[in-house]
Amino acid sequence: MADKPDATRPEQPGDEAPPGTPGTGQNVCPKCKGDGRIENRTCPECGGSGYVVEGIGGG
């Protein structure tokens, strides 16, 4: 899993917003649990990165 947000990463199906969007951050992909793979295949939710982009904060 990446250590910091990668704004160059293409948006994935599990993302709530495009990478680099203010007010968002990366979180462990709930589908693959951060592994990037499910049953020896690339995770369709995160595209193999192991994380998804989600909104942060409250409000």
N, CA, C and O atoms as a Tinker XYZ file with bonds, in Angstrom:
   236  protein
     1  N      0.850000   -1.178000    0.000000    73     2
     2  CA     0.000000    0.000000    0.000000    64     1     3
     3  C      0.893000    1.237000    0.000000    63     2     4     5
     4  O      1.959000    1.237000    0.616000    81     3
     5  N      0.468000    2.268000   -0.675000    73     3     6
     6  CA     1.224000    3.516000   -0.743000    64     5     7
     7  C      1.255000    4.204000    0.618000    63     6     8     9
     8  O      0.309000    4.093000    1.397000    81     7
     9  N      2.338000    4.908000    0.899000    73     7    10
    10  CA     2.485000    5.613000    2.163000    64     9    11
    11  C      1.813000    6.977000    2.153000    63    10    12    13
    12  O      1.408000    7.471000    3.205000    81    11
    13  N      1.688000    7.587000    0.993000    73    11    14
    14  CA     1.052000    8.899000    0.895000    64    13    15
    15  C      0.160000    8.923000   -0.333000    63    14    16    17
    16  O      0.355000    8.123000   -1.248000    81    15
    17  N     -0.806000    9.814000   -0.374000    73    15    18
    18  CA    -1.711000    9.859000   -1.526000    64    17    19
    19  C     -0.966000   10.071000   -2.828000    63    18    20    21
    20  O     -0.032000   10.869000   -2.901000    81    19
    21  N     -1.376000    9.365000   -3.832000    73    19    22
    22  CA    -0.772000    9.458000   -5.157000    64    21    23
    23  C     -1.759000   10.139000   -6.091000    63    22    24    25
    24  O     -2.681000    9.499000   -6.598000    81    23
    25  N     -1.571000   11.429000   -6.319000    73    23    26
    26  CA    -2.500000   12.203000   -7.144000    64    25    27
    27  C     -2.449000   11.796000   -8.614000    63    26    28    29
    28  O     -3.310000   12.201000   -9.396000    81    27
    29  N     -1.443000   10.993000   -9.003000    73    27    30
    30  CA    -1.343000   10.559000  -10.400000    64    29    31
    31  C     -2.071000    9.235000  -10.636000    63    30    32    33
    32  O     -2.234000    8.809000  -11.780000    81    31
    33  N     -2.504000    8.590000   -9.560000    73    31    34
    34  CA    -3.200000    7.311000   -9.673000    64    33    35
    35  C     -4.562000    7.539000  -10.327000    63    34    36    37
    36  O     -5.289000    8.447000   -9.925000    81    35
    37  N     -4.920000    6.732000  -11.327000    73    35    38
    38  CA    -6.249000    6.892000  -11.937000    64    37    39
    39  C     -7.348000    6.611000  -10.920000    63    38    40    41
    40  O     -7.178000    5.796000  -10.013000    81    39
    41  N     -8.460000    7.287000  -11.080000    73    39    42
    42  CA    -9.596000    7.056000  -10.189000    64    41    43
    43  C    -10.070000    5.614000  -10.344000    63    42    44    45
    44  O    -10.115000    5.078000  -11.451000    81    43
    45  N    -10.420000    4.999000   -9.223000    73    43    46
    46  CA   -10.860000    3.606000   -9.200000    64    45    47
    47  C    -12.324000    3.527000   -8.776000    63    46    48    49
    48  O    -12.847000    4.483000   -8.203000    81    47
    49  N    -12.998000    2.402000   -9.047000    73    47    50
    50  CA   -14.417000    2.269000   -8.703000    64    49    51
    51  C    -14.728000    2.508000   -7.225000    63    50    52    53
    52  O    -15.808000    3.007000   -6.907000    81    51
    53  N    -13.820000    2.170000   -6.323000    73    51    54
    54  CA   -14.076000    2.334000   -4.893000    64    53    55
    55  C    -13.810000    3.731000   -4.364000    63    54    56    57
    56  O    -14.088000    4.009000   -3.197000    81    55
    57  N    -13.275000    4.617000   -5.197000    73    55    58
    58  CA   -12.974000    5.979000   -4.763000    64    57    59
    59  C    -14.244000    6.819000   -4.659000    63    58    60    61
    60  O    -15.138000    6.721000   -5.500000    81    59
    61  N    -14.310000    7.643000   -3.619000    73    59    62
    62  CA   -15.425000    8.584000   -3.481000    64    61    63
    63  C    -15.157000    9.869000   -4.254000    63    62    64    65
    64  O    -16.085000   10.620000   -4.554000    81    63
    65  N    -13.886000   10.124000   -4.578000    73    63    66
    66  CA   -13.480000   11.328000   -5.303000    64    65    67
    67  C    -12.155000   11.022000   -6.004000    63    66    68    69
    68  O    -11.476000   10.062000   -5.640000    81    67
    69  N    -11.781000   11.820000   -6.997000    73    67    70
    70  CA   -10.492000   11.603000   -7.648000    64    69    71
    71  C     -9.332000   11.803000   -6.669000    63    70    72    73
    72  O     -9.430000   12.639000   -5.770000    81    71
    73  N     -8.241000   11.054000   -6.825000    73    71    74
    74  CA    -7.072000   11.258000   -5.974000    64    73    75
    75  C     -6.602000   12.710000   -6.024000    63    74    76    77
    76  O     -6.609000   13.338000   -7.082000    81    75
    77  N     -6.197000   13.231000   -4.878000    73    75    78
    78  CA    -5.715000   14.600000   -4.789000    64    77    79
    79  C     -6.789000   15.631000   -4.525000    63    78    80    81
    80  O     -6.474000   16.812000   -4.383000    81    79
    81  N     -8.049000   15.230000   -4.454000    73    79    82
    82  CA    -9.140000   16.157000   -4.188000    64    81    83
    83  C     -9.030000   16.679000   -2.760000    63    82    84    85
    84  O     -8.917000   15.881000   -1.830000    81    83
    85  N     -9.061000   18.006000   -2.559000    73    83    86
    86  CA    -9.015000   18.539000   -1.195000    64    85    87
    87  C    -10.142000   17.962000   -0.336000    63    86    88    89
    88  O    -11.264000   17.775000   -0.808000    81    87
    89  N     -9.829000   17.688000    0.920000    73    87    90
    90  CA   -10.822000   17.139000    1.836000    64    89    91
    91  C    -10.955000   15.628000    1.749000    63    90    92    93
    92  O    -11.877000   15.048000    2.323000    81    91
    93  N    -10.032000   14.985000    1.029000    73    91    94
    94  CA   -10.052000   13.530000    0.923000    64    93    95
    95  C     -8.702000   12.971000    1.363000    63    94    96    97
    96  O     -7.715000   13.697000    1.480000    81    95
    97  N     -8.687000   11.686000    1.596000    73    95    98
    98  CA    -7.455000   10.988000    1.934000    64    97    99
    99  C     -7.610000    9.534000    1.553000    63    98   100   101
   100  O     -8.700000    9.083000    1.199000    81    99
   101  N     -6.527000    8.816000    1.626000    73    99   102
   102  CA    -6.621000    7.407000    1.272000    64   101   103
   103  C     -6.895000    6.561000    2.504000    63   102   104   105
   104  O     -6.469000    6.882000    3.614000    81   103
   105  N     -7.611000    5.481000    2.281000    73   103   106
   106  CA    -7.955000    4.550000    3.338000    64   105   107
   107  C     -7.755000    3.144000    2.784000    63   106   108   109
   108  O     -7.786000    2.945000    1.570000    81   107
   109  N     -7.554000    2.190000    3.648000    73   107   110
   110  CA    -7.382000    0.806000    3.238000    64   109   111
   111  C     -8.629000    0.338000    2.484000    63   110   112   113
   112  O     -9.754000    0.578000    2.924000    81   111
   113  N     -8.428000   -0.312000    1.379000    73   111   114
   114  CA    -9.546000   -0.824000    0.590000    64   113   115
   115  C    -10.311000   -1.864000    1.410000    63   114   116   117
   116  O     -9.724000   -2.837000    1.881000    81   115
   117  N    -11.620000   -1.659000    1.580000    73   115   118
   118  CA   -12.396000   -2.605000    2.384000    64   117   119
   119  C    -12.589000   -3.958000    1.710000    63   118   120   121
   120  O    -12.858000   -4.953000    2.383000    81   119
   121  N    -12.455000   -4.003000    0.407000    73   119   122
   122  CA   -12.692000   -5.262000   -0.318000    64   121   123
   123  C    -11.499000   -6.214000   -0.210000    63   122   124   125
   124  O    -11.679000   -7.403000    0.051000    81   123
   125  N    -10.276000   -5.697000   -0.410000    73   123   126
   126  CA    -9.078000   -6.554000   -0.376000    64   125   127
   127  C     -8.279000   -6.400000    0.909000    63   126   128   129
   128  O     -7.257000   -7.064000    1.088000    81   127
   129  N     -8.734000   -5.531000    1.806000    73   127   130
   130  CA    -8.072000   -5.279000    3.099000    64   129   131
   131  C     -6.642000   -4.757000    2.931000    63   130   132   133
   132  O     -5.776000   -5.024000    3.764000    81   131
   133  N     -6.400000   -4.011000    1.846000    73   131   134
   134  CA    -5.100000   -3.391000    1.629000    64   133   135
   135  C     -4.103000   -4.236000    0.871000    63   134   136   137
   136  O     -2.985000   -3.787000    0.615000    81   135
   137  N     -4.477000   -5.442000    0.507000    73   135   138
   138  CA    -3.573000   -6.344000   -0.203000    64   137   139
   139  C     -3.441000   -5.996000   -1.686000    63   138   140   141
   140  O     -2.389000   -6.219000   -2.284000    81   139
   141  N     -4.501000   -5.454000   -2.278000    73   139   142
   142  CA    -4.489000   -5.130000   -3.700000    64   141   143
   143  C     -4.900000   -6.295000   -4.582000    63   142   144   145
   144  O     -5.071000   -6.140000   -5.791000    81   143
   145  N     -5.059000   -7.471000   -3.968000    73   143   146
   146  CA    -5.430000   -8.661000   -4.729000    64   145   147
   147  C     -6.520000   -9.444000   -4.004000    63   146   148   149
   148  O     -6.585000   -9.456000   -2.774000    81   147
   149  N     -7.364000  -10.090000   -4.783000    73   147   150
   150  CA    -8.399000  -10.978000   -4.258000    64   149   151
   151  C     -8.329000  -12.251000   -5.094000    63   150   152   153
   152  O     -8.487000  -12.214000   -6.315000    81   151
   153  N     -8.090000  -13.373000   -4.425000    73   151   154
   154  CA    -8.014000  -14.668000   -5.110000    64   153   155
   155  C     -7.077000  -14.612000   -6.318000    63   154   156   157
   156  O     -7.446000  -15.018000   -7.420000    81   155
   157  N     -5.862000  -14.105000   -6.099000    73   155   158
   158  CA    -4.824000  -14.027000   -7.137000    64   157   159
   159  C     -5.187000  -13.154000   -8.333000    63   158   160   161
   160  O     -4.623000  -13.308000   -9.416000    81   159
   161  N     -6.130000  -12.240000   -8.133000    73   159   162
   162  CA    -6.494000  -11.281000   -9.181000    64   161   163
   163  C     -6.405000   -9.872000   -8.619000    63   162   164   165
   164  O     -6.514000   -9.673000   -7.409000    81   163
   165  N     -6.208000   -8.902000   -9.488000    73   163   166
   166  CA    -6.187000   -7.507000   -9.069000    64   165   167
   167  C     -7.547000   -7.137000   -8.508000    63   166   168   169
   168  O     -8.578000   -7.444000   -9.107000    81   167
   169  N     -7.549000   -6.480000   -7.361000    73   167   170
   170  CA    -8.800000   -6.066000   -6.728000    64   169   171
   171  C     -9.531000   -5.076000   -7.635000    63   170   172   173
   172  O     -8.949000   -4.072000   -8.044000    81   171
   173  N    -10.798000   -5.346000   -7.953000    73   171   174
   174  CA   -11.542000   -4.443000   -8.831000    64   173   175
   175  C    -11.942000   -3.134000   -8.153000    63   174   176   177
   176  O    -12.256000   -2.159000   -8.835000    81   175
   177  N    -11.934000   -3.100000   -6.834000    73   175   178
   178  CA   -12.360000   -1.903000   -6.098000    64   177   179
   179  C    -11.259000   -0.834000   -6.076000    63   178   180   181
   180  O    -11.537000    0.352000   -6.256000    81   179
   181  N    -10.005000   -1.262000   -5.854000    73   179   182
   182  CA    -8.891000   -0.304000   -5.728000    64   181   183
   183  C     -7.912000   -0.358000   -6.896000    63   182   184   185
   184  O     -6.961000    0.422000   -6.938000    81   183
   185  N     -8.130000   -1.256000   -7.833000    73   183   186
   186  CA    -7.232000   -1.360000   -8.979000    64   185   187
   187  C     -5.865000   -1.908000   -8.625000    63   186   188   189
   188  O     -4.909000   -1.726000   -9.379000    81   187
   189  N     -5.761000   -2.578000   -7.485000    73   187   190
   190  CA    -4.500000   -3.187000   -7.067000    64   189   191
   191  C     -3.639000   -2.315000   -6.185000    63   190   192   193
   192  O     -2.558000   -2.739000   -5.776000    81   191
   193  N     -4.083000   -1.107000   -5.879000    73   191   194
   194  CA    -3.270000   -0.203000   -5.059000    64   193   195
   195  C     -3.368000   -0.530000   -3.568000    63   194   196   197
   196  O     -2.461000   -0.206000   -2.801000    81   195
   197  N     -4.457000   -1.168000   -3.160000    73   195   198
   198  CA    -4.657000   -1.480000   -1.751000    64   197   199
   199  C     -5.355000   -0.380000   -0.972000    63   198   200   201
   200  O     -5.613000   -0.530000    0.222000    81   199
   201  N     -5.662000    0.726000   -1.639000    73   199   202
   202  CA    -6.362000    1.807000   -0.947000    64   201   203
   203  C     -7.404000    2.457000   -1.848000    63   202   204   205
   204  O     -7.353000    2.348000   -3.073000    81   203
   205  N     -8.345000    3.134000   -1.209000    73   203   206
   206  CA    -9.358000    3.907000   -1.901000    64   205   207
   207  C     -9.322000    5.334000   -1.353000    63   206   208   209
   208  O     -8.844000    5.561000   -0.242000    81   207
   209  N     -9.820000    6.283000   -2.121000    73   207   210
   210  CA    -9.869000    7.681000   -1.718000    64   209   211
   211  C    -11.247000    7.964000   -1.127000    63   210   212   213
   212  O    -12.272000    7.704000   -1.758000    81   211
   213  N    -11.256000    8.502000    0.098000    73   211   214
   214  CA   -12.507000    8.788000    0.791000    64   213   215
   215  C    -12.482000   10.194000    1.362000    63   214   216   217
   216  O    -11.415000   10.770000    1.573000    81   215
   217  N    -13.668000   10.745000    1.612000    73   215   218
   218  CA   -13.784000   12.032000    2.268000    64   217   219
   219  C    -13.318000   11.924000    3.720000    63   218   220   221
   220  O    -13.517000   10.896000    4.369000    81   219
   221  N    -12.700000   12.983000    4.220000    73   219   222
   222  CA   -12.245000   12.989000    5.610000    64   221   223
   223  C    -12.914000   14.133000    6.367000    63   222   224   225
   224  O    -13.468000   15.051000    5.762000    81   223
   225  N    -12.858000   14.068000    7.666000    73   223   226
   226  CA   -13.403000   15.142000    8.482000    64   225   227
   227  C    -14.904000   15.022000    8.660000    63   226   228   229
   228  O    -15.542000   14.086000    8.177000    81   227
   229  N    -15.427000   15.966000    9.344000    73   227   230
   230  CA   -16.863000   15.964000    9.618000    64   229   231
   231  C    -17.453000   17.279000    9.218000    63   230   232   233
   232  O    -16.798000   18.157000    8.655000    81   231
   233  N    -18.668000   17.375000    9.521000    73   231   234
   234  CA   -19.166000   18.535000    9.216000    64   233   235
   235  C    -20.122000   19.440000    9.038000    63   234   236
   236  O    -19.834000   20.575000    8.659000    81   235
